GROMACS .gro file of N, CA and C in nm:
model
  387
    1UNK      N    1   0.081  -0.125  -0.010
    1UNK     CA    2  -0.003  -0.005  -0.006
    1UNK      C    3   0.090   0.131   0.003
    2UNK      N    4   0.068   0.197  -0.103
    2UNK     CA    5   0.153   0.317  -0.120
    2UNK      C    6   0.075   0.448  -0.055
    3UNK      N    7   0.139   0.508   0.029
    3UNK     CA    8   0.069   0.622   0.105
    3UNK      C    9   0.103   0.759   0.024
    4UNK      N   10   0.017   0.844   0.032
    4UNK     CA   11   0.024   0.998  -0.012
    4UNK      C   12   0.008   1.071   0.109
    5UNK      N   13   0.121   1.169   0.124
    5UNK     CA   14   0.097   1.256   0.236
    5UNK      C   15   0.132   1.393   0.213
    6UNK      N   16   0.051   1.485   0.302
    6UNK     CA   17   0.058   1.634   0.265
    6UNK      C   18   0.042   1.698   0.406
    7UNK      N   19   0.054   1.828   0.401
    7UNK     CA   20   0.013   1.889   0.523
    7UNK      C   21  -0.035   2.033   0.501
    8UNK      N   22  -0.100   2.086   0.576
    8UNK     CA   23  -0.160   2.224   0.572
    8UNK      C   24  -0.162   2.288   0.722
    9UNK      N   25  -0.171   2.428   0.726
    9UNK     CA   26  -0.204   2.492   0.823
    9UNK      C   27  -0.331   2.579   0.826
   10UNK      N   28  -0.392   2.532   0.960
   10UNK     CA   29  -0.542   2.599   0.983
   10UNK      C   30  -0.531   2.734   0.990
   11UNK      N   31  -0.605   2.808   0.889
   11UNK     CA   32  -0.630   2.942   0.887
   11UNK      C   33  -0.755   2.983   0.957
   12UNK      N   34  -0.776   3.127   0.946
   12UNK     CA   35  -0.920   3.180   1.014
   12UNK      C   36  -1.023   3.137   0.927
   13UNK      N   37  -1.010   3.103   0.805
   13UNK     CA   38  -1.122   3.071   0.743
   13UNK      C   39  -1.170   2.917   0.767
   14UNK      N   40  -1.088   2.860   0.812
   14UNK     CA   41  -1.123   2.701   0.870
   14UNK      C   42  -1.201   2.700   1.011
   15UNK      N   43  -1.196   2.822   1.071
   15UNK     CA   44  -1.242   2.823   1.206
   15UNK      C   45  -1.397   2.849   1.219
   16UNK      N   46  -1.462   2.771   1.314
   16UNK     CA   47  -1.606   2.803   1.328
   16UNK      C   48  -1.634   2.873   1.447
   17UNK      N   49  -1.761   2.881   1.489
   17UNK     CA   50  -1.821   2.949   1.601
   17UNK      C   51  -1.763   2.914   1.728
   18UNK      N   52  -1.716   2.773   1.710
   18UNK     CA   53  -1.660   2.704   1.847
   18UNK      C   54  -1.506   2.744   1.858
   19UNK      N   55  -1.451   2.804   1.762
   19UNK     CA   56  -1.302   2.829   1.767
   19UNK      C   57  -1.221   2.701   1.723
   20UNK      N   58  -1.284   2.617   1.664
   20UNK     CA   59  -1.191   2.519   1.594
   20UNK      C   60  -1.248   2.488   1.450
   21UNK      N   61  -1.158   2.398   1.389
   21UNK     CA   62  -1.186   2.367   1.267
   21UNK      C   63  -1.315   2.325   1.231
   22UNK      N   64  -1.407   2.370   1.153
   22UNK     CA   65  -1.537   2.325   1.126
   22UNK      C   66  -1.542   2.196   1.022
   23UNK      N   67  -1.625   2.087   1.082
   23UNK     CA   68  -1.632   1.975   1.018
   23UNK      C   69  -1.620   1.973   0.851
   24UNK      N   70  -1.673   2.076   0.790
   24UNK     CA   71  -1.698   2.076   0.655
   24UNK      C   72  -1.553   2.083   0.601
   25UNK      N   73  -1.448   2.133   0.660
   25UNK     CA   74  -1.318   2.150   0.601
   25UNK      C   75  -1.249   2.017   0.621
   26UNK      N   76  -1.284   1.937   0.716
   26UNK     CA   77  -1.221   1.798   0.707
   26UNK      C   78  -1.267   1.724   0.583
   27UNK      N   79  -1.400   1.739   0.560
   27UNK     CA   80  -1.457   1.664   0.432
   27UNK      C   81  -1.388   1.713   0.313
   28UNK      N   82  -1.366   1.834   0.296
   28UNK     CA   83  -1.313   1.915   0.204
   28UNK      C   84  -1.143   1.863   0.145
   29UNK      N   85  -1.118   1.846   0.288
   29UNK     CA   86  -0.939   1.797   0.289
   29UNK      C   87  -0.951   1.667   0.239
   30UNK      N   88  -1.038   1.560   0.273
   30UNK     CA   89  -1.052   1.424   0.218
   30UNK      C   90  -1.070   1.429   0.076
   31UNK      N   91  -1.146   1.530   0.016
   31UNK     CA   92  -1.153   1.522  -0.129
   31UNK      C   93  -1.028   1.580  -0.177
   32UNK      N   94  -0.965   1.675  -0.112
   32UNK     CA   95  -0.841   1.729  -0.189
   32UNK      C   96  -0.722   1.648  -0.181
   33UNK      N   97  -0.701   1.587  -0.084
   33UNK     CA   98  -0.603   1.474  -0.090
   33UNK      C   99  -0.614   1.351  -0.174
   34UNK      N  100  -0.736   1.319  -0.185
   34UNK     CA  101  -0.792   1.207  -0.282
   34UNK      C  102  -0.730   1.246  -0.428
   35UNK      N  103  -0.790   1.354  -0.467
   35UNK     CA  104  -0.767   1.394  -0.611
   35UNK      C  105  -0.603   1.431  -0.623
   36UNK      N  106  -0.541   1.488  -0.505
   36UNK     CA  107  -0.385   1.512  -0.531
   36UNK      C  108  -0.299   1.383  -0.550
   37UNK      N  109  -0.343   1.286  -0.475
   37UNK     CA  110  -0.301   1.133  -0.473
   37UNK      C  111  -0.293   1.097  -0.619
   38UNK      N  112  -0.438   1.109  -0.680
   38UNK     CA  113  -0.469   1.055  -0.818
   38UNK      C  114  -0.381   1.115  -0.905
   39UNK      N  115  -0.365   1.259  -0.891
   39UNK     CA  116  -0.282   1.337  -0.997
   39UNK      C  117  -0.150   1.304  -0.980
   40UNK      N  118  -0.096   1.275  -0.860
   40UNK     CA  119   0.066   1.250  -0.841
   40UNK      C  120   0.094   1.121  -0.910
   41UNK      N  121  -0.007   1.026  -0.900
   41UNK     CA  122   0.026   0.901  -0.969
   41UNK      C  123  -0.001   0.876  -1.118
   42UNK      N  124  -0.104   0.930  -1.161
   42UNK     CA  125  -0.161   0.907  -1.301
   42UNK      C  126  -0.107   0.999  -1.375
   43UNK      N  127  -0.071   0.940  -1.518
   43UNK     CA  128  -0.033   1.038  -1.615
   43UNK      C  129  -0.143   1.127  -1.667
   44UNK      N  130  -0.117   1.242  -1.741
   44UNK     CA  131  -0.221   1.331  -1.787
   44UNK      C  132  -0.319   1.245  -1.878
   45UNK      N  133  -0.243   1.148  -1.957
   45UNK     CA  134  -0.353   1.053  -2.041
   45UNK      C  135  -0.442   0.970  -1.964
   46UNK      N  136  -0.395   0.923  -1.868
   46UNK     CA  137  -0.495   0.852  -1.763
   46UNK      C  138  -0.597   0.934  -1.703
   47UNK      N  139  -0.563   1.068  -1.653
   47UNK     CA  140  -0.655   1.156  -1.585
   47UNK      C  141  -0.737   1.192  -1.704
   48UNK      N  142  -0.717   1.204  -1.837
   48UNK     CA  143  -0.796   1.249  -1.947
   48UNK      C  144  -0.907   1.129  -1.957
   49UNK      N  145  -0.862   1.017  -1.968
   49UNK     CA  146  -0.933   0.898  -1.991
   49UNK      C  147  -1.022   0.825  -1.871
   50UNK      N  148  -0.981   0.872  -1.756
   50UNK     CA  149  -1.068   0.822  -1.630
   50UNK      C  150  -1.062   0.915  -1.544
   51UNK      N  151  -1.194   0.888  -1.448
   51UNK     CA  152  -1.209   0.974  -1.313
   51UNK      C  153  -1.276   0.892  -1.227
   52UNK      N  154  -1.309   0.971  -1.108
   52UNK     CA  155  -1.366   0.879  -0.987
   52UNK      C  156  -1.492   0.974  -0.951
   53UNK      N  157  -1.580   0.877  -0.894
   53UNK     CA  158  -1.705   0.930  -0.858
   53UNK      C  159  -1.713   0.886  -0.708
   54UNK      N  160  -1.767   0.973  -0.604
   54UNK     CA  161  -1.771   0.936  -0.468
   54UNK      C  162  -1.893   0.871  -0.453
   55UNK      N  163  -1.896   0.746  -0.407
   55UNK     CA  164  -2.009   0.677  -0.377
   55UNK      C  165  -2.061   0.671  -0.223
   56UNK      N  166  -1.984   0.681  -0.125
   56UNK     CA  167  -1.995   0.678   0.026
   56UNK      C  168  -1.896   0.750   0.083
   57UNK      N  169  -1.927   0.812   0.207
   57UNK     CA  170  -1.810   0.892   0.285
   57UNK      C  171  -1.849   0.861   0.439
   58UNK      N  172  -1.750   0.814   0.503
   58UNK     CA  173  -1.762   0.792   0.654
   58UNK      C  174  -1.655   0.879   0.707
   59UNK      N  175  -1.668   0.958   0.796
   59UNK     CA  176  -1.569   1.048   0.867
   59UNK      C  177  -1.589   1.008   1.028
   60UNK      N  178  -1.481   1.009   1.112
   60UNK     CA  179  -1.497   1.001   1.253
   60UNK      C  180  -1.397   1.103   1.314
   61UNK      N  181  -1.470   1.188   1.381
   61UNK     CA  182  -1.383   1.288   1.441
   61UNK      C  183  -1.328   1.269   1.592
   62UNK      N  184  -1.198   1.275   1.595
   62UNK     CA  185  -1.145   1.229   1.720
   62UNK      C  186  -1.092   1.354   1.828
   63UNK      N  187  -1.049   1.443   1.746
   63UNK     CA  188  -1.012   1.568   1.822
   63UNK      C  189  -1.009   1.683   1.748
   64UNK      N  190  -1.013   1.799   1.835
   64UNK     CA  191  -1.033   1.929   1.744
   64UNK      C  192  -0.901   1.975   1.710
   65UNK      N  193  -0.903   2.071   1.616
   65UNK     CA  194  -0.780   2.141   1.555
   65UNK      C  195  -0.810   2.283   1.571
   66UNK      N  196  -0.717   2.357   1.579
   66UNK     CA  197  -0.738   2.500   1.623
   66UNK      C  198  -0.657   2.596   1.519
   67UNK      N  199  -0.682   2.724   1.528
   67UNK     CA  200  -0.609   2.806   1.419
   67UNK      C  201  -0.452   2.802   1.450
   68UNK      N  202  -0.387   2.816   1.327
   68UNK     CA  203  -0.234   2.792   1.340
   68UNK      C  204  -0.189   2.653   1.350
   69UNK      N  205  -0.266   2.545   1.375
   69UNK     CA  206  -0.212   2.423   1.375
   69UNK      C  207  -0.174   2.373   1.241
   70UNK      N  208  -0.075   2.315   1.243
   70UNK     CA  209  -0.040   2.215   1.112
   70UNK      C  210  -0.096   2.083   1.137
   71UNK      N  211  -0.158   2.046   1.018
   71UNK     CA  212  -0.216   1.908   0.999
   71UNK      C  213  -0.142   1.817   0.917
   72UNK      N  214  -0.102   1.706   0.944
   72UNK     CA  215  -0.064   1.600   0.865
   72UNK      C  216  -0.155   1.524   0.803
   73UNK      N  217  -0.177   1.498   0.658
   73UNK     CA  218  -0.296   1.415   0.619
   73UNK      C  219  -0.201   1.307   0.540
   74UNK      N  220  -0.265   1.196   0.576
   74UNK     CA  221  -0.208   1.064   0.495
   74UNK      C  222  -0.324   0.990   0.411
   75UNK      N  223  -0.302   0.970   0.311
   75UNK     CA  224  -0.417   0.889   0.235
   75UNK      C  225  -0.356   0.752   0.180
   76UNK      N  226  -0.443   0.638   0.171
   76UNK     CA  227  -0.380   0.511   0.089
   76UNK      C  228  -0.540   0.436   0.046
   77UNK      N  229  -0.480   0.351  -0.039
   77UNK     CA  230  -0.590   0.262  -0.086
   77UNK      C  231  -0.618   0.162  -0.013
   78UNK      N  232  -0.731   0.125   0.095
   78UNK     CA  233  -0.737   0.015   0.169
   78UNK      C  234  -0.780  -0.112   0.094
   79UNK      N  235  -0.853  -0.088  -0.032
   79UNK     CA  236  -0.927  -0.229  -0.105
   79UNK      C  237  -0.954  -0.178  -0.225
   80UNK      N  238  -0.929  -0.256  -0.321
   80UNK     CA  239  -0.968  -0.239  -0.450
   80UNK      C  240  -1.064  -0.359  -0.504
   81UNK      N  241  -1.184  -0.336  -0.549
   81UNK     CA  242  -1.288  -0.448  -0.595
   81UNK      C  243  -1.342  -0.387  -0.711
   82UNK      N  244  -1.344  -0.466  -0.831
   82UNK     CA  245  -1.411  -0.443  -0.956
   82UNK      C  246  -1.398  -0.304  -1.005
   83UNK      N  247  -1.497  -0.231  -0.982
   83UNK     CA  248  -1.495  -0.083  -1.015
   83UNK      C  249  -1.477   0.020  -0.915
   84UNK      N  250  -1.460  -0.040  -0.781
   84UNK     CA  251  -1.425   0.056  -0.672
   84UNK      C  252  -1.316   0.065  -0.596
   85UNK      N  253  -1.264   0.152  -0.520
   85UNK     CA  254  -1.157   0.186  -0.429
   85UNK      C  255  -1.215   0.219  -0.302
   86UNK      N  256  -1.168   0.160  -0.210
   86UNK     CA  257  -1.192   0.226  -0.045
   86UNK      C  258  -1.053   0.296  -0.035
   87UNK      N  259  -1.089   0.415   0.005
   87UNK     CA  260  -0.968   0.516   0.052
   87UNK      C  261  -0.982   0.555   0.192
   88UNK      N  262  -0.862   0.536   0.244
   88UNK     CA  263  -0.853   0.580   0.399
   88UNK      C  264  -0.775   0.705   0.415
   89UNK      N  265  -0.821   0.805   0.488
   89UNK     CA  266  -0.759   0.953   0.527
   89UNK      C  267  -0.751   0.957   0.659
   90UNK      N  268  -0.624   0.980   0.708
   90UNK     CA  269  -0.609   1.005   0.846
   90UNK      C  270  -0.529   1.150   0.856
   91UNK      N  271  -0.591   1.248   0.952
   91UNK     CA  272  -0.528   1.372   0.985
   91UNK      C  273  -0.488   1.366   1.118
   92UNK      N  274  -0.363   1.415   1.139
   92UNK     CA  275  -0.300   1.412   1.268
   92UNK      C  276  -0.240   1.567   1.294
   93UNK      N  277  -0.251   1.607   1.421
   93UNK     CA  278  -0.184   1.724   1.466
   93UNK      C  279  -0.035   1.709   1.452
   94UNK      N  280   0.033   1.790   1.369
   94UNK     CA  281   0.167   1.751   1.341
   94UNK      C  282   0.255   1.785   1.469
   95UNK      N  283   0.230   1.849   1.563
   95UNK     CA  284   0.314   1.886   1.672
   95UNK      C  285   0.308   1.773   1.793
   96UNK      N  286   0.165   1.702   1.807
   96UNK     CA  287   0.148   1.609   1.898
   96UNK      C  288   0.114   1.471   1.831
   97UNK      N  289   0.093   1.450   1.711
   97UNK     CA  290   0.071   1.340   1.634
   97UNK      C  291  -0.052   1.266   1.687
   98UNK      N  292  -0.133   1.366   1.737
   98UNK     CA  293  -0.273   1.322   1.787
   98UNK      C  294  -0.373   1.302   1.667
   99UNK      N  295  -0.429   1.197   1.665
   99UNK     CA  296  -0.535   1.174   1.568
   99UNK      C  297  -0.660   1.253   1.553
  100UNK      N  298  -0.669   1.353   1.462
  100UNK     CA  299  -0.798   1.443   1.457
  100UNK      C  300  -0.902   1.379   1.403
  101UNK      N  301  -0.882   1.307   1.294
  101UNK     CA  302  -1.008   1.264   1.214
  101UNK      C  303  -0.941   1.152   1.107
  102UNK      N  304  -1.038   1.057   1.092
  102UNK     CA  305  -1.028   0.937   0.993
  102UNK      C  306  -1.137   0.910   0.912
  103UNK      N  307  -1.125   0.919   0.784
  103UNK     CA  308  -1.218   0.884   0.686
  103UNK      C  309  -1.205   0.770   0.611
  104UNK      N  310  -1.304   0.714   0.576
  104UNK     CA  311  -1.316   0.594   0.469
  104UNK      C  312  -1.405   0.625   0.369
  105UNK      N  313  -1.370   0.640   0.262
  105UNK     CA  314  -1.458   0.689   0.137
  105UNK      C  315  -1.455   0.567   0.030
  106UNK      N  316  -1.565   0.537  -0.037
  106UNK     CA  317  -1.568   0.461  -0.136
  106UNK      C  318  -1.583   0.524  -0.270
  107UNK      N  319  -1.495   0.516  -0.358
  107UNK     CA  320  -1.500   0.572  -0.499
  107UNK      C  321  -1.514   0.464  -0.621
  108UNK      N  322  -1.601   0.523  -0.721
  108UNK     CA  323  -1.615   0.455  -0.810
  108UNK      C  324  -1.532   0.489  -0.959
  109UNK      N  325  -1.463   0.404  -1.018
  109UNK     CA  326  -1.381   0.425  -1.108
  109UNK      C  327  -1.472   0.429  -1.228
  110UNK      N  328  -1.452   0.570  -1.303
  110UNK     CA  329  -1.549   0.585  -1.421
  110UNK      C  330  -1.460   0.602  -1.557
  111UNK      N  331  -1.505   0.585  -1.668
  111UNK     CA  332  -1.462   0.614  -1.794
  111UNK      C  333  -1.500   0.773  -1.815
  112UNK      N  334  -1.404   0.850  -1.832
  112UNK     CA  335  -1.438   1.004  -1.847
  112UNK      C  336  -1.525   1.024  -1.979
  113UNK      N  337  -1.516   0.945  -2.065
  113UNK     CA  338  -1.602   0.975  -2.178
  113UNK      C  339  -1.746   0.966  -2.185
  114UNK      N  340  -1.761   0.809  -2.149
  114UNK     CA  341  -1.913   0.776  -2.122
  114UNK      C  342  -1.960   0.792  -1.982
  115UNK      N  343  -1.877   0.853  -1.890
  115UNK     CA  344  -1.941   0.867  -1.757
  115UNK      C  345  -1.991   0.734  -1.674
  116UNK      N  346  -1.939   0.630  -1.714
  116UNK     CA  347  -2.006   0.507  -1.678
  116UNK      C  348  -1.901   0.419  -1.598
  117UNK      N  349  -1.925   0.347  -1.485
  117UNK     CA  350  -1.832   0.255  -1.429
  117UNK      C  351  -1.734   0.178  -1.507
  118UNK      N  352  -1.615   0.176  -1.476
  118UNK     CA  353  -1.535   0.101  -1.564
  118UNK      C  354  -1.455   0.033  -1.455
  119UNK      N  355  -1.406  -0.109  -1.504
  119UNK     CA  356  -1.332  -0.201  -1.421
  119UNK      C  357  -1.206  -0.135  -1.400
  120UNK      N  358  -1.130  -0.131  -1.292
  120UNK     CA  359  -1.016  -0.073  -1.260
  120UNK      C  360  -0.903  -0.156  -1.328
  121UNK      N  361  -0.844  -0.104  -1.423
  121UNK     CA  362  -0.738  -0.171  -1.493
  121UNK      C  363  -0.614  -0.210  -1.408
  122UNK      N  364  -0.538  -0.310  -1.445
  122UNK     CA  365  -0.425  -0.343  -1.374
  122UNK      C  366  -0.324  -0.241  -1.361
  123UNK      N  367  -0.303  -0.132  -1.469
  123UNK     CA  368  -0.208  -0.040  -1.467
  123UNK      C  369  -0.242   0.070  -1.338
  124UNK      N  370  -0.383   0.084  -1.330
  124UNK     CA  371  -0.422   0.167  -1.236
  124UNK      C  372  -0.398   0.115  -1.100
  125UNK      N  373  -0.440  -0.014  -1.064
  125UNK     CA  374  -0.398  -0.083  -0.918
  125UNK      C  375  -0.256  -0.074  -0.906
  126UNK      N  376  -0.172  -0.083  -1.000
  126UNK     CA  377  -0.035  -0.091  -0.980
  126UNK      C  378   0.022   0.032  -0.925
  127UNK      N  379  -0.055   0.155  -0.977
  127UNK     CA  380  -0.007   0.286  -0.950
  127UNK      C  381  -0.014   0.325  -0.784
  128UNK      N  382  -0.099   0.227  -0.715
  128UNK     CA  383  -0.141   0.253  -0.590
  128UNK      C  384  -0.111   0.147  -0.476
  129UNK      N  385  -0.051   0.034  -0.548
  129UNK     CA  386  -0.014  -0.082  -0.472
  129UNK      C  387   0.124  -0.064  -0.395
   0.00000   0.00000   0.00000
């Protein structure tokens, strides 16, 4: 399992009325890192030929993040079956390594031209194994 990692710093725009990161931003970060992982591995040709459609999303919030915190995000593919990938994203506070949130999302692999589900070819599976 190949992981993809990135980090970000919490800004004022991420903060809600309770003075911590709003849940909506965690969900956005899950989508952002999934896209970045795909773009980092797939050639431009593959990105033109194929795409992903989100089928389901589960996120568990463990601890709050606050203004100016650095958050480390890590993602990997936990399972590939037929036309779907199950992706895990973990978010940790960089200074304490405390788990802030963990998500599991299920994505459907699609042919970008037909917008129909497509069996995940071996060349794609190998990008993430």
